[in-house]
Amino acid sequence: MGVVTDIRGRGRAAKLRSVSLFWRIFSLNAVGLIVAAALLLGPVTVSTPVLPVEALMVVGGLAALLVGNALVLRIGLAPLQRLGRAMATADLLHPGARAPVSGPVETAALITTYNTMLDRLEAERAAGAARALSAQERERHRIARELHDEVGQTLTAVLLQLKRVADRAPEELREEVSQAQEATRAGLDEIRRIARRLRPGVLEELGLTSALRSLAGEFTTDGLTVRHHVCGNLPHLTEESELVLYRVAQEGLTNTARHAAADRAEVRLRPVAEGVELLVRDNGRGLDGAPEGSGISGMRERALLIGATFSLAPAPGRGTDIRLRVPAGTEGGRR
């Protein structure tokens, strides 16, 4: 019996939604005018001068008509107000939020059109982000190759020349030549470090686990200690997913080193239901209500590229948690 009542209630609600806003307002106005005309033609008359009872009846009828119109407009326009709030808070970096389809037929059609437009915009943004990030990775590889092959080789040649100069230089100049050698060697090491960040060769050659271990070691300095923990039973990941995981971990540690004022951080990668979860946690100053910068936006876009879920939240106690949940791929990934 309850099921039948529920079905009938849904049927009545569907019929009510199929009535347009125009006919709702028109029907209520028509009913009010018909009732007023019937009363004037029937027992209700207006005297000259107007009697208090007659004035009260006219005012009461007018008030009832206005209240009815207000209720119809309030009910009919409420879905438009919800649509306006949904449009004001829409963010393509936080996809999936849709305005509920309700109200008269015109309003429901408008909300449906908006949701369809949002679907198309999110799909186009994802495609555009994929092309942009792919071009960015190609440019990173090109710059890394030029730094390694051209600038690196040039500095190596300078080191060899300085070695020959040091062998023939007088005693009073050898200290200065030695300092030049150390500065050149430090510049060469920095060039190699930048090239490794631009093009993670360890990821391509040894896999994600070794790449994250190397990344943690790279960011471990005198003021920051980075621990890493990668589970050994990870599901298969596509190369694209592995690259996004690496880049998000790299950007998260870069933000920690530059802005968090932290002395400890950790990188964890573990299997979860239907995928893996990356956690980058630090014990720094936390979010402090600061607006998201280009680094966070870039991580969100990379997450959208592979259908992953990205979140940024305060860490337990103090600091920041960056989480990236990536669905497992159908291709065999490197581990």
XYZ file of C-alpha atoms in Angstrom:
335
model
C 0.000 0.000 0.000
C 2.834 2.358 0.873
C 4.528 1.622 -2.468
C 1.324 2.437 -4.372
C 0.946 5.701 -2.447
C 4.568 6.606 -3.190
C 4.097 5.869 -6.899
C 0.941 8.006 -6.991
C 2.756 10.823 -5.183
C 5.604 10.745 -7.689
C 3.085 10.722 -10.521
C 1.337 13.796 -9.162
C 4.714 15.543 -8.687
C 5.684 14.740 -12.281
C 2.362 16.117 -13.574
C 2.873 19.251 -11.479
C 6.363 19.763 -12.917
C 4.980 19.436 -16.432
C 2.818 22.553 -15.869
C 4.692 25.615 -17.074
C 5.294 28.672 -14.925
C 3.163 30.755 -17.290
C 0.103 28.531 -16.827
C 0.602 28.384 -13.074
C 0.548 32.167 -12.705
C -2.197 32.563 -15.300
C -4.363 29.925 -13.623
C -4.066 31.505 -10.207
C -4.839 34.978 -11.561
C -7.754 33.578 -13.556
C -9.158 31.838 -10.493
C -8.875 35.022 -8.452
C -10.577 37.127 -11.115
C -13.330 34.563 -11.657
C -14.039 34.391 -7.934
C -14.054 38.163 -7.677
C -16.425 38.481 -10.665
C -18.741 35.793 -9.268
C -18.896 37.531 -5.924
C -19.605 40.899 -7.501
C -22.320 39.417 -9.681
C -23.714 37.425 -6.785
C -24.274 38.359 -3.155
C -21.471 40.907 -2.866
C -22.249 44.498 -3.816
C -20.401 47.744 -3.342
C -22.385 50.681 -2.029
C -21.796 54.366 -2.447
C -20.276 55.348 -0.128
C -18.430 52.073 0.530
C -19.499 50.344 3.692
C -16.810 49.080 6.121
C -17.859 45.441 5.629
C -17.617 45.792 1.855
C -14.216 47.446 2.077
C -13.012 44.663 4.362
C -14.186 42.000 1.903
C -12.463 43.731 -1.033
C -9.233 44.175 0.887
C -9.363 40.568 2.103
C -9.909 39.271 -1.441
C -7.048 41.403 -2.746
C -4.758 40.178 0.017
C -5.643 36.548 -0.729
C -4.904 37.099 -4.428
C -1.543 38.716 -3.649
C -0.563 35.945 -1.235
C -1.471 33.306 -3.813
C 0.598 35.047 -6.480
C 3.527 35.360 -4.081
C 3.402 31.658 -3.231
C 3.274 30.621 -6.874
C 6.173 32.914 -7.785
C 8.179 31.810 -4.753
C 7.708 28.124 -5.589
C 8.219 28.658 -9.301
C 11.343 30.813 -8.977
C 13.048 28.802 -6.196
C 14.733 26.437 -8.728
C 16.092 29.500 -10.565
C 17.586 30.785 -7.309
C 19.239 27.398 -6.730
C 20.535 27.500 -10.293
C 21.981 30.961 -9.688
C 23.838 29.740 -6.594
C 25.144 26.717 -8.499
C 26.382 28.958 -11.321
C 28.060 31.350 -8.865
C 29.953 28.530 -7.126
C 30.798 26.417 -10.215
C 34.510 25.592 -10.473
C 35.897 23.442 -13.278
C 38.777 22.396 -11.004
C 36.175 20.809 -8.689
C 34.040 18.919 -11.223
C 30.902 16.918 -10.649
C 28.680 19.485 -8.891
C 25.364 19.857 -10.706
C 22.205 21.872 -10.072
C 19.191 19.665 -9.177
C 16.603 19.561 -11.950
C 13.268 20.719 -10.535
C 10.521 23.299 -10.980
C 8.230 24.075 -13.932
C 8.997 22.739 -17.370
C 10.808 25.895 -18.549
C 12.958 26.028 -15.421
C 13.724 22.308 -15.572
C 14.736 22.686 -19.238
C 17.009 25.616 -18.349
C 18.702 23.703 -15.524
C 19.142 20.650 -17.762
C 20.729 22.840 -20.442
C 23.091 24.366 -17.876
C 24.139 20.941 -16.573
C 24.750 19.753 -20.135
C 26.832 22.849 -20.839
C 28.842 22.200 -17.659
C 29.477 18.607 -18.780
C 30.765 19.871 -22.111
C 32.951 22.554 -20.493
C 34.510 20.036 -18.105
C 35.203 17.626 -20.965
C 36.744 20.397 -23.082
C 38.832 21.637 -20.144
C 40.080 18.120 -19.449
C 41.037 17.695 -23.102
C 42.717 21.095 -23.161
C 44.586 20.370 -19.936
C 45.767 17.057 -21.369
C 47.175 18.785 -24.436
C 48.770 21.548 -22.363
C 50.365 19.163 -19.884
C 51.596 16.928 -22.684
C 53.198 19.936 -24.374
C 54.655 20.985 -21.020
C 56.259 17.578 -20.508
C 57.731 17.649 -24.023
C 59.159 21.110 -23.335
C 60.580 19.932 -20.010
C 62.301 17.032 -21.772
C 63.726 19.337 -24.433
C 65.098 21.831 -21.887
C 66.517 19.016 -19.728
C 68.236 17.489 -22.744
C 69.730 20.837 -23.773
C 70.912 21.543 -20.224
C 72.528 18.133 -19.985
C 73.982 17.900 -23.480
C 74.982 21.501 -24.131
C 75.368 23.461 -20.898
C 76.579 20.409 -18.987
C 79.187 19.543 -21.586
C 80.331 23.158 -21.766
C 80.851 23.312 -18.000
C 82.648 19.971 -18.107
C 85.004 21.378 -20.730
C 85.558 24.462 -18.544
C 86.459 22.186 -15.616
C 89.051 20.364 -17.744
C 90.548 23.653 -18.901
C 90.703 24.910 -15.322
C 92.469 21.677 -14.357
C 95.142 22.312 -16.991
C 95.458 25.940 -15.872
C 95.784 24.850 -12.234
C 98.619 22.495 -13.153
C 100.622 25.330 -14.787
C 99.518 28.273 -12.623
C 101.916 29.930 -10.188
C 101.499 29.180 -6.502
C 99.852 32.533 -5.735
C 97.084 31.914 -8.337
C 96.315 28.297 -7.556
C 93.875 29.135 -4.740
C 91.856 31.405 -7.035
C 91.856 28.775 -9.786
C 90.737 26.181 -7.226
C 87.848 28.428 -6.198
C 86.870 28.810 -9.859
C 86.962 25.025 -10.192
C 84.682 24.577 -7.161
C 82.231 27.221 -8.431
C 82.138 25.572 -11.863
C 81.683 22.129 -10.314
C 78.822 23.456 -8.133
C 77.192 25.011 -11.204
C 77.495 21.710 -13.081
C 75.875 19.848 -10.172
C 73.039 22.389 -10.094
C 72.503 22.045 -13.837
C 72.293 18.266 -13.469
C 69.877 18.604 -10.544
C 67.602 20.905 -12.540
C 67.728 18.536 -15.498
C 66.722 15.610 -13.272
C 63.747 17.577 -11.974
C 62.662 18.545 -15.450
C 63.024 15.040 -16.835
C 62.675 12.271 -14.225
C 64.937 9.716 -15.878
C 64.834 7.507 -12.792
C 61.061 7.187 -13.264
C 61.500 6.016 -16.850
C 64.382 3.679 -16.080
C 63.689 2.271 -12.588
C 60.007 2.903 -11.927
C 57.820 4.861 -9.529
C 59.116 3.386 -6.273
C 62.724 4.279 -7.021
C 61.685 7.694 -8.346
C 59.836 8.570 -5.118
C 62.762 7.314 -3.038
C 65.143 9.486 -5.065
C 62.775 12.451 -4.750
C 62.663 12.115 -0.958
C 66.453 12.018 -0.837
C 66.741 15.042 -3.099
C 64.556 17.185 -0.816
C 66.233 15.999 2.383
C 68.471 18.919 3.352
C 69.936 20.332 6.547
C 66.601 21.848 7.582
C 64.162 19.281 6.173
C 63.966 15.521 6.558
C 61.743 13.663 4.086
C 60.742 10.057 4.789
C 59.179 7.811 2.201
C 57.105 4.659 2.377
C 55.900 2.861 -0.754
C 53.972 -0.382 -0.405
C 55.209 -3.255 -2.510
C 51.834 -4.608 -3.618
C 50.735 -1.696 -5.781
C 48.271 -2.373 -8.611
C 49.251 -1.821 -12.216
C 49.388 1.845 -13.204
C 49.656 3.461 -16.603
C 52.748 5.491 -17.427
C 50.595 8.621 -17.458
C 49.339 7.875 -13.933
C 52.876 7.248 -12.682
C 54.034 10.558 -14.137
C 51.149 12.443 -12.476
C 51.900 10.776 -9.131
C 55.554 11.746 -9.419
C 54.809 15.346 -10.444
C 52.276 15.840 -7.615
C 54.773 14.465 -5.074
C 57.465 16.720 -6.538
C 55.256 19.829 -6.432
C 54.053 19.012 -2.921
C 57.614 18.688 -1.604
C 58.613 21.855 -3.454
C 55.824 23.773 -1.694
C 56.902 22.258 1.623
C 60.525 23.281 1.132
C 59.672 26.802 -0.027
C 56.639 27.861 2.004
C 55.779 25.479 4.853
C 58.667 26.218 7.248
C 58.633 22.512 8.115
C 61.432 20.301 9.380
C 59.749 16.948 8.642
C 57.799 15.627 5.677
C 56.779 12.236 4.379
C 55.706 10.690 1.098
C 53.461 7.631 1.243
C 52.048 5.549 -1.585
C 49.680 2.721 -0.737
C 47.019 0.654 -2.496
C 43.362 1.501 -1.865
C 40.103 0.272 -3.315
C 40.448 0.224 -7.120
C 43.660 2.246 -7.188
C 46.430 3.875 -5.164
C 46.659 6.860 -2.832
C 49.582 9.267 -2.591
C 50.025 11.251 0.626
C 52.468 14.145 0.994
C 52.426 15.390 4.607
C 54.476 18.014 6.422
C 54.520 19.539 9.906
C 54.790 23.143 8.736
C 52.659 26.203 9.311
C 49.634 24.744 7.510
C 47.200 26.374 5.123
C 46.409 29.496 7.195
C 43.555 30.344 4.830
C 45.976 31.284 2.061
C 44.583 31.209 -1.484
C 45.646 28.380 -3.749
C 48.576 29.240 -5.954
C 49.567 28.016 -9.392
C 51.271 24.957 -7.909
C 48.076 23.673 -6.267
C 46.029 24.494 -9.373
C 48.550 22.587 -11.480
C 48.197 19.544 -9.230
C 44.410 19.702 -9.514
C 44.635 19.873 -13.304
C 46.992 16.903 -13.407
C 44.561 14.951 -11.240
C 41.688 15.747 -13.611
C 43.833 14.569 -16.508
C 43.802 10.949 -15.288
C 40.457 10.973 -13.487
C 42.075 11.102 -10.037
C 40.749 12.730 -6.855
C 42.865 15.511 -5.338
C 42.404 16.977 -1.858
C 44.231 19.509 0.286
C 43.568 19.552 4.041
C 45.213 20.291 7.394
C 47.375 17.463 8.716
C 46.739 15.966 12.168
C 48.266 18.275 14.738
C 49.819 20.805 12.358
C 50.951 20.996 8.773
C 49.306 20.089 5.486
C 48.097 16.886 3.855
C 48.090 16.534 0.073
C 46.239 13.428 -1.102
C 45.918 12.078 -4.601
C 43.771 9.005 -5.205
C 44.462 7.492 -8.633
C 42.388 4.740 -10.256
C 44.373 1.698 -11.349
C 45.130 1.494 -15.069
C 44.466 -1.357 -17.441
C 48.052 -1.425 -18.668
C 50.993 -2.805 -16.790
C 52.928 -0.054 -15.126
C 56.484 -0.011 -13.826
C 56.927 -0.523 -10.119
